[in-house]
C-alpha positions as a printed Julia matrix, in Angstrom:
92×3 Matrix{Float64}:
    0.0    0.0     0.0
    1.34   3.32   -1.01
    1.78   5.96    1.68
    1.85   3.7     4.69
    5.58   3.14    4.81
    8.22   4.58    7.08
    8.31   7.85    5.05
    4.67   8.68    5.78
    4.16  12.17    7.14
    1.47  12.26    9.78
   -0.33  15.55   10.35
    1.03  17.7    13.15
   -1.1   18.85   16.05
   -1.28  22.3    14.48
   -2.51  20.8    11.22
   -5.08  18.69   13.07
   -6.24  21.77   14.99
   -6.49  23.77   11.77
   -8.58  21.01   10.23
  -10.86  20.93   13.28
  -11.25  24.72   13.22
  -12.13  24.66    9.51
  -14.7   21.93   10.13
  -16.16  23.89   13.06
  -16.43  27.04   10.93
  -18.06  25.07    8.13
  -20.42  23.51   10.62
  -21.27  26.9    12.16
  -21.85  28.38    8.72
  -24.06  25.45    7.82
  -26.03  25.8    11.06
  -26.48  29.54   10.42
  -27.69  28.84    6.89
  -30.11  26.21    8.23
  -31.51  28.74   10.72
  -31.94  31.32    7.93
  -33.7   28.77    5.74
  -35.95  27.67    8.61
  -36.9   31.31    9.28
  -37.65  31.82    5.59
  -39.69  28.61    5.52
  -41.68  29.79    8.54
  -42.39  33.12    6.83
  -43.56  31.29    3.7
  -45.81  29.01    5.77
  -47.34  32.04    7.49
  -47.87  33.8     4.15
  -49.47  30.65    2.72
  -51.78  30.34    5.74
  -52.72  34.03    5.42
  -53.52  33.61    1.73
  -55.58  30.47    2.36
  -57.51  32.28    5.09
  -58.1   35.26    2.79
  -59.26  32.96   -0.02
  -61.64  31.17    2.33
  -62.96  34.49    3.64
  -63.6   35.73    0.1
  -65.29  32.46   -0.87
  -67.55  32.68    2.18
  -68.34  36.32    1.42
  -69.2   35.46   -2.2
  -71.39  32.58   -1.03
  -73.22  34.87    1.4
  -73.71  37.52   -1.29
  -75.12  34.94   -3.73
  -77.5   33.67   -1.06
  -78.67  37.23   -0.34
  -79.24  37.88   -4.05
  -81.2   34.62   -4.38
  -83.33  35.58   -1.37
  -84.06  39.01   -2.87
  -85.04  37.41   -6.2
  -87.31  34.91   -4.42
  -89.02  37.74   -2.58
  -89.44  39.68   -5.83
  -90.95  36.63   -7.55
  -93.24  36.0    -4.56
  -94.4   39.63   -4.61
  -94.99  39.45   -8.37
  -97.03  36.25   -7.99
  -99.08  37.85   -5.21
  -99.71  40.94   -7.36
 -100.73  38.75  -10.3
 -103.1   36.73   -8.07
 -104.65  39.92   -6.63
 -105.04  41.33  -10.14
 -106.73  38.1   -11.29
 -109.03  38.09   -8.23
 -109.9   41.74   -8.74
 -110.71  41.11  -12.42
 -113.29  38.45  -11.54
């Protein structure tokens, strides 16, 4: 096996420490990036929930408005039928 003979240079303590420091920095940077992404994800979830709630509110409002319009039309038709019946009864 190449590199395992008596001429192998093992890393010094300083080199090992440097490697550990680099890994720690990379790990800290990664953790910071994860926190940023989690915060962004939370904001997106909140925005999505807000939009869903707004959509539901608008749908409910539209449904209520349609029901009110249908009720008004029913009342108008009922009044017209009553007027027609009174006109027919008066004509007899």
